[in-house]
PDB file of C-alpha atoms in Angstrom:
ATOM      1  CA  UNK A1448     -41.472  92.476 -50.525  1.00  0.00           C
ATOM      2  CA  UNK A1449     -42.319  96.437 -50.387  1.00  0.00           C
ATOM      3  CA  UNK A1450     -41.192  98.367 -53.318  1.00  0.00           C
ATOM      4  CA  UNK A1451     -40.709 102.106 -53.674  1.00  0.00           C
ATOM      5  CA  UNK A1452     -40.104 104.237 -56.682  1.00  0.00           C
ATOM      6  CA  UNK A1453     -36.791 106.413 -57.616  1.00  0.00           C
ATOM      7  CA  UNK A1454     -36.955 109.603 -59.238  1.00  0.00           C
ATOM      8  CA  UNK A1455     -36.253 108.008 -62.500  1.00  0.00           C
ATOM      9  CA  UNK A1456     -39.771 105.717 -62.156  1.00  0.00           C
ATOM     10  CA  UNK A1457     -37.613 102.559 -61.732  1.00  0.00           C
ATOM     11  CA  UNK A1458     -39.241 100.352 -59.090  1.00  0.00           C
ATOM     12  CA  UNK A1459     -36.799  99.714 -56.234  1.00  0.00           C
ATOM     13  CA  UNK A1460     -37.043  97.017 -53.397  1.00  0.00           C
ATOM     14  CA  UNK A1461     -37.342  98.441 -50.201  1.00  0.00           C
ATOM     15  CA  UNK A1462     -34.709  97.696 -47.798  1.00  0.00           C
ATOM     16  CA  UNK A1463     -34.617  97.660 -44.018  1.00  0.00           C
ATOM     17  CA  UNK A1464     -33.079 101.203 -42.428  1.00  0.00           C
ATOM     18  CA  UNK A1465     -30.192  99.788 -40.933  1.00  0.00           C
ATOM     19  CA  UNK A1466     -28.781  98.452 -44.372  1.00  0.00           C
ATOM     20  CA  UNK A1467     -29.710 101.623 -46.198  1.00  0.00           C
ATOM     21  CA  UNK A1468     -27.435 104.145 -43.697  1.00  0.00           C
ATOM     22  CA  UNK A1469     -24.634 100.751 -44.364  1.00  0.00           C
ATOM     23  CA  UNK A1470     -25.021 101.323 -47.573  1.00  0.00           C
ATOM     24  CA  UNK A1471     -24.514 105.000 -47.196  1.00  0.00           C
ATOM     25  CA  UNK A1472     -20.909 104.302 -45.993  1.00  0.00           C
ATOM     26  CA  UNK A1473     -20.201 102.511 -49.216  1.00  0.00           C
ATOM     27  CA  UNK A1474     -18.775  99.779 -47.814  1.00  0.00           C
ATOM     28  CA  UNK A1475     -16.357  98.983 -51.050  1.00  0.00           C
ATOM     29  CA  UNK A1476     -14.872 102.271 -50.509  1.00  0.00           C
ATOM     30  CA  UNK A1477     -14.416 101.783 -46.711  1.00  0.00           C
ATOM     31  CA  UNK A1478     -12.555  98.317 -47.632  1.00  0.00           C
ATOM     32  CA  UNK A1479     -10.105  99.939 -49.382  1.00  0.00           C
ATOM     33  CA  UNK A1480      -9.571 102.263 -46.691  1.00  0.00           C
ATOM     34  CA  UNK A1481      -9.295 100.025 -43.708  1.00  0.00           C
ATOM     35  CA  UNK A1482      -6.919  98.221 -46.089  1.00  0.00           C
ATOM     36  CA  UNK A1483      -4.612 101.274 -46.915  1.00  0.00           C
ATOM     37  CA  UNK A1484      -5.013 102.112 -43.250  1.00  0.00           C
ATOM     38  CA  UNK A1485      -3.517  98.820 -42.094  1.00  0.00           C
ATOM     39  CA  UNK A1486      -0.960  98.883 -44.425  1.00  0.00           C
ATOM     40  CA  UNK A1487       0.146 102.257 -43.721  1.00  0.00           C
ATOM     41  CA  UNK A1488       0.190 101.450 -40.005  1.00  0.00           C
ATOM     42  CA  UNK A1489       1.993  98.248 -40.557  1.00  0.00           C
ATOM     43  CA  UNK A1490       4.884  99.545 -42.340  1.00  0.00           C
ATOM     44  CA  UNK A1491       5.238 102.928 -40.713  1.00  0.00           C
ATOM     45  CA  UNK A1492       5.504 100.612 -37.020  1.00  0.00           C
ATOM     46  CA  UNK A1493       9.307 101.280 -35.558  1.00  0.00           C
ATOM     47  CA  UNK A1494       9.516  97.779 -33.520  1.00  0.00           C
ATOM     48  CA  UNK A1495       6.815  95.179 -32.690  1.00  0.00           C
ATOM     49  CA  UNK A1496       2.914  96.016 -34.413  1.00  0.00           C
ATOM     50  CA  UNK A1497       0.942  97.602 -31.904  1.00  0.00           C
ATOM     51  CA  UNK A1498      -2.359  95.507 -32.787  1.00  0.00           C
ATOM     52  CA  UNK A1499      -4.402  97.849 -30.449  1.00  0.00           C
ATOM     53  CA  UNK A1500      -3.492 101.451 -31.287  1.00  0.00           C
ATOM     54  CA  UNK A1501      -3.870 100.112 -35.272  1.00  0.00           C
ATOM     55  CA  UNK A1502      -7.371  98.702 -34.583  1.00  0.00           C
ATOM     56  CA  UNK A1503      -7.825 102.629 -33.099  1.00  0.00           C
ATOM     57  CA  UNK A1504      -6.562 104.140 -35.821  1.00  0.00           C
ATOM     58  CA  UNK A1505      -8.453 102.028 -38.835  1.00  0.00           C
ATOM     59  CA  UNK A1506     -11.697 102.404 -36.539  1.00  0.00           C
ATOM     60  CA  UNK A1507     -10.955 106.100 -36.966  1.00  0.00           C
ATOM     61  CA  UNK A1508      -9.880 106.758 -40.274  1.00  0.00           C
ATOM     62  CA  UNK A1509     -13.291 104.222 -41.214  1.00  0.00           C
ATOM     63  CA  UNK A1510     -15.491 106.392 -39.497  1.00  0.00           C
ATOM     64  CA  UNK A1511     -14.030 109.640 -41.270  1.00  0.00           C
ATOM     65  CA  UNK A1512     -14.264 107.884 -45.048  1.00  0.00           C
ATOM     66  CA  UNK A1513     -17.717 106.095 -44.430  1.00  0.00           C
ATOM     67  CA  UNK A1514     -18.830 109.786 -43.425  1.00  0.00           C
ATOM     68  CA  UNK A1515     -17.469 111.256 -46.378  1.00  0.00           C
ATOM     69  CA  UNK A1516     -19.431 108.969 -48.101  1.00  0.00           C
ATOM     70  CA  UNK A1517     -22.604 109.424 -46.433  1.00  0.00           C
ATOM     71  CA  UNK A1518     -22.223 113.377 -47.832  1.00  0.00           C
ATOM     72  CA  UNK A1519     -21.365 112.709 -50.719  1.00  0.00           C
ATOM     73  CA  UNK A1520     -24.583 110.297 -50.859  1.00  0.00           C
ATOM     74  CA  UNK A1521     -26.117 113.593 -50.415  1.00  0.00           C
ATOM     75  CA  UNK A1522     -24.282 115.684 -52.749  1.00  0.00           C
ATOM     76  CA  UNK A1523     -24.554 113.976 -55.784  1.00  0.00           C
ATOM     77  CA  UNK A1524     -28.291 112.295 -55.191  1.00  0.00           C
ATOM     78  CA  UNK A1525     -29.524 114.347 -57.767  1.00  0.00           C
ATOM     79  CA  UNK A1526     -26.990 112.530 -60.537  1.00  0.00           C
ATOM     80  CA  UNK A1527     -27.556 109.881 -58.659  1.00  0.00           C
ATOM     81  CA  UNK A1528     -31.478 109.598 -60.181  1.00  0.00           C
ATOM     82  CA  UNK A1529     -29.848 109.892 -63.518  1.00  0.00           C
ATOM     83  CA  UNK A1530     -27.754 106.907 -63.579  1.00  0.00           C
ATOM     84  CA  UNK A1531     -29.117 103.503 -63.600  1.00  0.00           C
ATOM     85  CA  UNK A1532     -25.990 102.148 -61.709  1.00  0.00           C
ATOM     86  CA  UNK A1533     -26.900 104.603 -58.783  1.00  0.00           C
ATOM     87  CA  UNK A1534     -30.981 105.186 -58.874  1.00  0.00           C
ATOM     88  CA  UNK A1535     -31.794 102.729 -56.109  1.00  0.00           C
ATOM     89  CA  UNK A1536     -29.656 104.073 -54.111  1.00  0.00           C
ATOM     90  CA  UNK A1537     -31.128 105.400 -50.762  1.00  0.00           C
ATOM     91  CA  UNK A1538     -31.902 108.869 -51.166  1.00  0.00           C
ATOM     92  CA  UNK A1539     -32.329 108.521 -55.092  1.00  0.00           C
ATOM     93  CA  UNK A1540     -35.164 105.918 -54.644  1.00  0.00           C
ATOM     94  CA  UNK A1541     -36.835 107.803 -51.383  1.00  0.00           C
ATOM     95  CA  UNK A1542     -36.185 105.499 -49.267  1.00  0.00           C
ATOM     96  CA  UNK A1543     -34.246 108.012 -46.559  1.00  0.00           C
ATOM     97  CA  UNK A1544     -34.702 111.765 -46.627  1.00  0.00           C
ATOM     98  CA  UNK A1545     -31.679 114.181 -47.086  1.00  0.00           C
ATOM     99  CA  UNK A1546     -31.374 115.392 -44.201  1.00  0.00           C
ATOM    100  CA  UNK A1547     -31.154 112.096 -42.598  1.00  0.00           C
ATOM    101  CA  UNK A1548     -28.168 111.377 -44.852  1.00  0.00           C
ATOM    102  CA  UNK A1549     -26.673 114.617 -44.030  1.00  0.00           C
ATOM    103  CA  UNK A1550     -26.914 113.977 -39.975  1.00  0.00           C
ATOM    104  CA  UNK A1551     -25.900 110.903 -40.328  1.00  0.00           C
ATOM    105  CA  UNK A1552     -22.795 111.674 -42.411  1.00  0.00           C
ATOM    106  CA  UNK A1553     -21.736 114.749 -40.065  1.00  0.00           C
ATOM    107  CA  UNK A1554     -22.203 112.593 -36.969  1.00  0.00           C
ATOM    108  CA  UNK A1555     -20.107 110.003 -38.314  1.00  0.00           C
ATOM    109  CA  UNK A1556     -17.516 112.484 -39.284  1.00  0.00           C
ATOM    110  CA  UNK A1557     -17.348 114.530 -36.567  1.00  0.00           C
ATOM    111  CA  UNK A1558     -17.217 110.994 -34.592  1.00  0.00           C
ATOM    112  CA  UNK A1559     -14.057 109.727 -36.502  1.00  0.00           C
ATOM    113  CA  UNK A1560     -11.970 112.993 -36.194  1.00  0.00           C
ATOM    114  CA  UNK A1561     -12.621 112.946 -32.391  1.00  0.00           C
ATOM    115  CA  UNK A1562     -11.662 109.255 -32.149  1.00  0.00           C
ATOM    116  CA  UNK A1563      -8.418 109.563 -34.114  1.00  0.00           C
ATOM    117  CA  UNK A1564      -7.666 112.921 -31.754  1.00  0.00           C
ATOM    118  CA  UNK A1565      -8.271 110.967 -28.719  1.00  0.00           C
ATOM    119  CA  UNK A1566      -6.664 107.324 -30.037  1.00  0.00           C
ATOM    120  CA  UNK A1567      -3.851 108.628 -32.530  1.00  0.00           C
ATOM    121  CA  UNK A1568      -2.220 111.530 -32.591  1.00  0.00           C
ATOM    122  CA  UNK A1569      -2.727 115.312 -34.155  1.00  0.00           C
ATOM    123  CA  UNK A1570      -1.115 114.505 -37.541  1.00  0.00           C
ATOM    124  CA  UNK A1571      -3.172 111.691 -38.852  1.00  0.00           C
ATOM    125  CA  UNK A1572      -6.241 113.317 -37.812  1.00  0.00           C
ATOM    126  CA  UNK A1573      -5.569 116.503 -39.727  1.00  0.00           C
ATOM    127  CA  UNK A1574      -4.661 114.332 -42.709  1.00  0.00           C
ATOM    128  CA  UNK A1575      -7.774 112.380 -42.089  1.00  0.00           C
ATOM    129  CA  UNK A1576     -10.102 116.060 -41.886  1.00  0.00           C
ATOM    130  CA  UNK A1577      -8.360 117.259 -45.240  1.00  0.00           C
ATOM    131  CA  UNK A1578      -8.641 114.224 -47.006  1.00  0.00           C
ATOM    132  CA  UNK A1579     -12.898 114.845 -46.429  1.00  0.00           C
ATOM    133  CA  UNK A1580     -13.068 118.288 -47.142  1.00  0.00           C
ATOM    134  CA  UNK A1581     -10.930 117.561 -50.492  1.00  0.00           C
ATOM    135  CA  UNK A1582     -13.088 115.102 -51.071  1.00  0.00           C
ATOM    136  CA  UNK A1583     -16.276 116.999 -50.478  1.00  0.00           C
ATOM    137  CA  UNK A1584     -15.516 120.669 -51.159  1.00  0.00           C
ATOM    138  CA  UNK A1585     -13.129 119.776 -54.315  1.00  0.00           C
ATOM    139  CA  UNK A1586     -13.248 116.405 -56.067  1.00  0.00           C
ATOM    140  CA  UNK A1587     -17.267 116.188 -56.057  1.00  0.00           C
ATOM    141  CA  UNK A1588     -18.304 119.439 -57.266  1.00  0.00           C
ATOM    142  CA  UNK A1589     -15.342 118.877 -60.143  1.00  0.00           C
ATOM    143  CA  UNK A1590     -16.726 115.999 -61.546  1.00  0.00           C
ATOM    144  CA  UNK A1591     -19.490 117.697 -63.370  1.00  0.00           C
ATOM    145  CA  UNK A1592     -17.185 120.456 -64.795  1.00  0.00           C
ATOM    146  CA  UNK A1593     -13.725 118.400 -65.763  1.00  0.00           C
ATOM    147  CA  UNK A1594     -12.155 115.144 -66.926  1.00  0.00           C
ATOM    148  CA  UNK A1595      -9.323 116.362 -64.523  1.00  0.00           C
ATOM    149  CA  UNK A1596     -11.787 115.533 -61.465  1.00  0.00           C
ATOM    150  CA  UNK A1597     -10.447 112.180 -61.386  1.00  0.00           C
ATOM    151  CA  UNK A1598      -7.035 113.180 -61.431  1.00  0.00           C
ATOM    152  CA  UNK A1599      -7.522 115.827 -58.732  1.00  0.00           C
ATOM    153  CA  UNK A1600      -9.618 112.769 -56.822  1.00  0.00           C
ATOM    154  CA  UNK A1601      -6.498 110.628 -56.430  1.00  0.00           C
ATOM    155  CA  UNK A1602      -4.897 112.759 -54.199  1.00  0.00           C
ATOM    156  CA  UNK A1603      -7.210 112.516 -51.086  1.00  0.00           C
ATOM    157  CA  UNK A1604      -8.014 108.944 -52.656  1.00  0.00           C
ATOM    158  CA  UNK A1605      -4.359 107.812 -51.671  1.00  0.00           C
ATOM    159  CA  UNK A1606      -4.070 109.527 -48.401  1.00  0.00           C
ATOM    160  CA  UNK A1607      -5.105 106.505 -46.300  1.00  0.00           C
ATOM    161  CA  UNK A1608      -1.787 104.997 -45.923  1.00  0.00           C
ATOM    162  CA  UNK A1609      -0.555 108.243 -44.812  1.00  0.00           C
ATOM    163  CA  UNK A1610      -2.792 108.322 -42.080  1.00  0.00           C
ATOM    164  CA  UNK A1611      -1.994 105.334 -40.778  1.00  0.00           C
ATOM    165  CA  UNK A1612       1.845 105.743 -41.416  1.00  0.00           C
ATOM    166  CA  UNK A1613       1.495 109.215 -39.176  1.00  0.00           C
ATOM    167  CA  UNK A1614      -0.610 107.541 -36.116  1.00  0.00           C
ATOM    168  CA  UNK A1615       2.739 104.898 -36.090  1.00  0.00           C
ATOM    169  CA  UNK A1616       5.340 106.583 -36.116  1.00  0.00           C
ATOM    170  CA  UNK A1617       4.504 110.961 -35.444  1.00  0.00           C
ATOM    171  CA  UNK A1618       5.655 112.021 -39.007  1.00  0.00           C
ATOM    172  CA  UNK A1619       5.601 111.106 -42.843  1.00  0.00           C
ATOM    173  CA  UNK A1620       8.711 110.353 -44.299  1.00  0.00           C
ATOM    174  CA  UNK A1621       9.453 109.192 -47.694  1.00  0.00           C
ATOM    175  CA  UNK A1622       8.598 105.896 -48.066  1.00  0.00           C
ATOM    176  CA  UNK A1623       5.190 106.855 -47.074  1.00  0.00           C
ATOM    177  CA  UNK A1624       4.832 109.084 -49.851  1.00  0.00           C
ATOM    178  CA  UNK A1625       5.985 105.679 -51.554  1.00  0.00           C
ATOM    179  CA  UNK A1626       2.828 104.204 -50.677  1.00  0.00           C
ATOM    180  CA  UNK A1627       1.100 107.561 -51.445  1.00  0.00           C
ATOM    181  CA  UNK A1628       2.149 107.438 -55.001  1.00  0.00           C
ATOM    182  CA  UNK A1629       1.527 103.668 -55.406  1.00  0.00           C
ATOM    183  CA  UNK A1630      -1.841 104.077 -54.410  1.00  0.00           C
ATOM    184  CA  UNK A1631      -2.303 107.419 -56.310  1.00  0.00           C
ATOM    185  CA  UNK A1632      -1.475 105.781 -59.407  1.00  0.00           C
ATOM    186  CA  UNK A1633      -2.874 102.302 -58.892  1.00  0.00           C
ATOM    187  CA  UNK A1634      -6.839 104.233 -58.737  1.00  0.00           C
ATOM    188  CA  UNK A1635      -6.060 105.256 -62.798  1.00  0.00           C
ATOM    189  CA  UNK A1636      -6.749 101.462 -64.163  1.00  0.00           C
ATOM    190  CA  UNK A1637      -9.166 100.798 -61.569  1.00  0.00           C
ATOM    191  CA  UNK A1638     -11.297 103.808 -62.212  1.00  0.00           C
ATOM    192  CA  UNK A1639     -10.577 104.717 -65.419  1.00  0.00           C
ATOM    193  CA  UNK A1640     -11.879 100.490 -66.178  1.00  0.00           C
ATOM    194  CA  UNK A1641     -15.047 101.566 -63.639  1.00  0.00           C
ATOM    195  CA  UNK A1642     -15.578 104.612 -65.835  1.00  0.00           C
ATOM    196  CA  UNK A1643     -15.291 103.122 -69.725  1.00  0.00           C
ATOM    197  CA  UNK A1644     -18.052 100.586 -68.422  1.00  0.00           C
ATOM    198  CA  UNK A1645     -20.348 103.213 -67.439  1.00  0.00           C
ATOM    199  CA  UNK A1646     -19.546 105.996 -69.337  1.00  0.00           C
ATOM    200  CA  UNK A1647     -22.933 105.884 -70.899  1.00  0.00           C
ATOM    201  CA  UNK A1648     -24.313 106.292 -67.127  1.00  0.00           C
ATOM    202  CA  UNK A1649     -21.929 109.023 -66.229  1.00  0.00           C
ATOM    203  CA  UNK A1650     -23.146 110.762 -69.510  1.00  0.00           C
ATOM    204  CA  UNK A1651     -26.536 110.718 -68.685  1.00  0.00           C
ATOM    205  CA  UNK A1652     -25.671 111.997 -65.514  1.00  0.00           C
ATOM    206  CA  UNK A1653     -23.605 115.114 -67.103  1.00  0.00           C
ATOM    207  CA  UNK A1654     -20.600 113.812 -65.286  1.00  0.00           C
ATOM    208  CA  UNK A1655     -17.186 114.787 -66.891  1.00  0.00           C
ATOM    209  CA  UNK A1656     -15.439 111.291 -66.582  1.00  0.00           C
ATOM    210  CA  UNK A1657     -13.004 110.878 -69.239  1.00  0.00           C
ATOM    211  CA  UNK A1658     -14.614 107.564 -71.216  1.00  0.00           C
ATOM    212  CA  UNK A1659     -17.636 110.642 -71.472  1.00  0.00           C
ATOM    213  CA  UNK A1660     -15.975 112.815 -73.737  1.00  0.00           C
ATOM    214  CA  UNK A1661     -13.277 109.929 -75.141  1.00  0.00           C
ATOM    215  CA  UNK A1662     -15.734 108.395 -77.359  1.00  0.00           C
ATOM    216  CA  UNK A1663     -13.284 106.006 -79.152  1.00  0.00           C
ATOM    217  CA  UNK A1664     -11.396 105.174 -76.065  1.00  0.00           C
ATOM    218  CA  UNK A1665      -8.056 106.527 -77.512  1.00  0.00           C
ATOM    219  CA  UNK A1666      -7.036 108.421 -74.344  1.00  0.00           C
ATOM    220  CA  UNK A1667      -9.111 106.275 -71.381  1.00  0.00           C
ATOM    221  CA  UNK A1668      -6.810 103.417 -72.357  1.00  0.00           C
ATOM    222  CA  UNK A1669      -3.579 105.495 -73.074  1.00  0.00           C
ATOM    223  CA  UNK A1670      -4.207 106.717 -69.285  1.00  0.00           C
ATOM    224  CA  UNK A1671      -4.602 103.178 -68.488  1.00  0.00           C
ATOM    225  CA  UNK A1672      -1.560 102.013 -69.690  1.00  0.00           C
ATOM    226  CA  UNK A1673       0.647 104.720 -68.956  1.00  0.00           C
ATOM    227  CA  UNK A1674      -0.240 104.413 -65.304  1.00  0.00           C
ATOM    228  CA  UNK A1675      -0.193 101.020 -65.060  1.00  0.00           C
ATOM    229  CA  UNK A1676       3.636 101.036 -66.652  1.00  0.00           C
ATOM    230  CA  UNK A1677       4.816 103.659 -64.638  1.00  0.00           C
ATOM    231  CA  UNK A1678       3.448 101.943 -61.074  1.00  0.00           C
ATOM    232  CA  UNK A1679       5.786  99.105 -61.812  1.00  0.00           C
ATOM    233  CA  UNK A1680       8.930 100.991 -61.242  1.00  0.00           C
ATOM    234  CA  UNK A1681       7.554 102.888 -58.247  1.00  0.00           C
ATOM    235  CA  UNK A1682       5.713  99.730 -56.665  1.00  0.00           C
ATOM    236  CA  UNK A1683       9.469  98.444 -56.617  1.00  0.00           C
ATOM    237  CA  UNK A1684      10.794 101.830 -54.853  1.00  0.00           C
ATOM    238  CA  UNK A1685      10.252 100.193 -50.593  1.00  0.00           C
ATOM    239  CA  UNK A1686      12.487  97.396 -51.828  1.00  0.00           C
ATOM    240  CA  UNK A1687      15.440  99.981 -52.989  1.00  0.00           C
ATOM    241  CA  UNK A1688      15.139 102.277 -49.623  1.00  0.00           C
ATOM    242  CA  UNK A1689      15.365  99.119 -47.737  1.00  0.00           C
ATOM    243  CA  UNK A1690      11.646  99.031 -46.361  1.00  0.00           C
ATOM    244  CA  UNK A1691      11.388  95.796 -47.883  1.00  0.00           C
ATOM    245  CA  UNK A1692      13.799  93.181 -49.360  1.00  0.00           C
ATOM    246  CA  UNK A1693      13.544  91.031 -52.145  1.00  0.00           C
ATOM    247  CA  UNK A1694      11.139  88.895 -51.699  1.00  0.00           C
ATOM    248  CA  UNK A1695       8.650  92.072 -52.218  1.00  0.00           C
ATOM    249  CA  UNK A1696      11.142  93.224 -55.473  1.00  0.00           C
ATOM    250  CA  UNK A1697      10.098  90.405 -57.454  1.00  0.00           C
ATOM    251  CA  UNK A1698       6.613  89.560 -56.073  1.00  0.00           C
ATOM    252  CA  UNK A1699       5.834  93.183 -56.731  1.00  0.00           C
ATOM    253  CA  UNK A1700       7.330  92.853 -60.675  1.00  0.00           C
ATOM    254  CA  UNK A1701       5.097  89.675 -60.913  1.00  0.00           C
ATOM    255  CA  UNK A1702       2.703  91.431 -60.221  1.00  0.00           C
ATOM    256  CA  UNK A1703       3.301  94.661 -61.777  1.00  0.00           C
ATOM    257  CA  UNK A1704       4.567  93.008 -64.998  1.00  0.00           C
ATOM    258  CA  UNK A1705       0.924  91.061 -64.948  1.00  0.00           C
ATOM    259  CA  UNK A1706      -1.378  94.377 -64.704  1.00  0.00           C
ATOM    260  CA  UNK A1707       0.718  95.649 -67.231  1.00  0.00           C
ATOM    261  CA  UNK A1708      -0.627  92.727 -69.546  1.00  0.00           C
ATOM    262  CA  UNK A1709      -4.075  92.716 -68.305  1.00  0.00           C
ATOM    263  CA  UNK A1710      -4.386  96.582 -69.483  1.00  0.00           C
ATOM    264  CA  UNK A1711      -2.986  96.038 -72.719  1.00  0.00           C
ATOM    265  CA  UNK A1712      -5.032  93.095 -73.249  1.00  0.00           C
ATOM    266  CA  UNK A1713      -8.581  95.169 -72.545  1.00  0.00           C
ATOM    267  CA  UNK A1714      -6.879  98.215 -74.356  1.00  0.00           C
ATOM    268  CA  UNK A1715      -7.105  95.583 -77.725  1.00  0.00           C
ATOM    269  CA  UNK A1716     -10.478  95.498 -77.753  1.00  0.00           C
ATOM    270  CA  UNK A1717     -11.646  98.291 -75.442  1.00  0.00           C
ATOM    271  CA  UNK A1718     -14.829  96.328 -74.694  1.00  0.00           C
ATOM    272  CA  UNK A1719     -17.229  96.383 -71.533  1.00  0.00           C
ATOM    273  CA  UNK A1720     -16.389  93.051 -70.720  1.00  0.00           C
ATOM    274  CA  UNK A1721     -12.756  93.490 -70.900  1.00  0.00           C
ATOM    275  CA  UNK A1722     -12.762  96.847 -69.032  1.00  0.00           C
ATOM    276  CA  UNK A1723     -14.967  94.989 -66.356  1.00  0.00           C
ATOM    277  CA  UNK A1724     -11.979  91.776 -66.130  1.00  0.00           C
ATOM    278  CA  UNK A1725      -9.416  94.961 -66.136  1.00  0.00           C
ATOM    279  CA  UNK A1726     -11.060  95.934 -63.065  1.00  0.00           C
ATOM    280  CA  UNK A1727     -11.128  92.507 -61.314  1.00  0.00           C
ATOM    281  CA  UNK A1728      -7.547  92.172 -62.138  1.00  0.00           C
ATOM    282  CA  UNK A1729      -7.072  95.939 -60.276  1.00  0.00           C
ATOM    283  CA  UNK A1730      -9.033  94.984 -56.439  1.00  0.00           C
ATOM    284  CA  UNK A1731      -6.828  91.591 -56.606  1.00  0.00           C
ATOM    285  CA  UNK A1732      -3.398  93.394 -57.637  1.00  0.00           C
ATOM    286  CA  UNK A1733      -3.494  96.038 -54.746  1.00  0.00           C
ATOM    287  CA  UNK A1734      -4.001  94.067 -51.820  1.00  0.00           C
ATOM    288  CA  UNK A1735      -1.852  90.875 -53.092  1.00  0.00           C
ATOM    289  CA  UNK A1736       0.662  93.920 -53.153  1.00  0.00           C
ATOM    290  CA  UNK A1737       0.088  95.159 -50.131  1.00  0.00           C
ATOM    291  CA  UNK A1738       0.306  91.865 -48.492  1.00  0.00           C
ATOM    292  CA  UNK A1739       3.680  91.065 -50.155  1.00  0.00           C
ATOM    293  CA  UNK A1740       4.830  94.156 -48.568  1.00  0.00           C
ATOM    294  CA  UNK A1741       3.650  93.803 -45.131  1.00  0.00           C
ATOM    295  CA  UNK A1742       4.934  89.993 -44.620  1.00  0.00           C
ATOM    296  CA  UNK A1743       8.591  91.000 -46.227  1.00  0.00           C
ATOM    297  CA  UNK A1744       9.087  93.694 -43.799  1.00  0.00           C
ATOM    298  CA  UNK A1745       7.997  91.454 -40.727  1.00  0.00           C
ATOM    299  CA  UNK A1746       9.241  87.878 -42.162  1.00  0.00           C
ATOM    300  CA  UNK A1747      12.943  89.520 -42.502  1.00  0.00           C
TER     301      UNK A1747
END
């Protein structure tokens, strides 16, 4: 097996091109958005699912996020090198050029918007441009000056569902902003978990996550908590405007009710290994969640 070196003198295994440009994408990140995509689809559909205009519309929105990423491969490579998490990454370790990332990213960009003009409809591929350039131009650049970056990343973080809410049904009304919220609230746990395991990374890397300057934990675990209690009530919101019925109420207070424990169990010890179960617990609650809300609406 070849072997290259990153700018931190690691030694990385080479990998073959077409799995460094997937890995560009971030393929975790695109998950989460094809599954916020389907569910915003789903729900925002007025009569029977249209299985073919979704698949157009996650294909879309996929393109747009995993070009995103691509940039912001590029944008941050330099903390990238910094971080052991990160330095074997592609352009950290050498093993594509810059500018590759950068065409690359733009092509699949450009490539998304034009798909979701041409498959969806004007709204949801607006929403899907400003979500990237929030992304890009605002949340990145933040990170290295403010703990607030990760609050200010939420917003395009939970814009997904909207997108595909808007290519069903022409406009966002509230119980898309419903989902919205859920998801803007549900990435505090998740991330803020992500973040307390690596904050030694991140602080290598002279990014301002939270867990960086919160030394004792005190207010990374206050956040946790806080958000985690208050997206109980609002997880239970599609249920009260009659989106859902209740079936979804009480699967989603299961489940909300559970998270609720999980975080105050790692918040006892505010260990690695309980941050890291914290954020297990977080990828299975959101799309058991989602789930329960798709099947009530088309079981009832």
């Amino acid at each position: 097996m070849k072997h290259s070196v990153d700018i931190a003198g690691a030694v990385v295994p080479e990998t073959s091109r077409p799995a460094l440009y997937l890995s560009l994408t971030k393929p975790d990140v695109s998950f989460l958005v094809v599954l916020t995509t389907v569910a915003g689809y789903s729900l925002g559909t007025l009569g029977p699912l249209d299985w073919m205009r979704m698949a157009h519309t996650v294909f879309g929105t996929t393109l747009v996020a995993a070009g995103t990423s691509a940039l912001n491969h590029y944008l941050e490579r330099d903390t990238d090198a910094r971080m052991r998490r990160t330095a074997g990454r592609p352009l950290p370790s050498g093993q594509l050029q810059p500018s590759e990332a950068v065409l690359f990213g733009v092509a699949l960009l450009v490539g998304g918007a034009l798909y979701l003009a041409l498959a969806t409809n004007l709204l949801a591929t607006l929403l899907a441009i400003l979500t990237s350039i929030a992304y890009l131009g605002v949340y990145t650049p933040l990170k290295r000056r403010t703990t607030l970056a990760t609050f200010i990343g939420a917003f395009p973080g939970a814009v997904p569902p909207l997108i595909g809410w808007a290519a069903a049904r022409g406009t966002i009304s509230l119980d898309a902003w419903i989902l919205f919220a859920i998801l803007f609230l549900w990435q505090f746990p998740h991330f803020d978990a992500i973040a307390w395991m690596y904050r030694e990374d991140y602080s290598r890397a002279g990014i301002k996550m939270l867990p960086v300057e919160d030394r004792e934990g005190t207010r990374t675990f206050r956040e946790i908590l806080m958000t985690a209690a208050v997206l109980v009530p609002v997880s239970l919101l599609p249920a009260l405007t009659g989106l859902v019925g209740a079936r979804y109420f009480f699967g989603a207070l299961v489940l909300g009710i559970i998270l609720v424990e999980v975080c105050l169990w790692a918040a006892a010890a505010k260990s690695n290994v309980r941050a890291k179960w914290l954020m297990h617990a977080t990828v299975l609650h959101l799309p058991l969640l989602l789930g329960l809300l798709i099947y009530d609406k088309f079981a009832r």
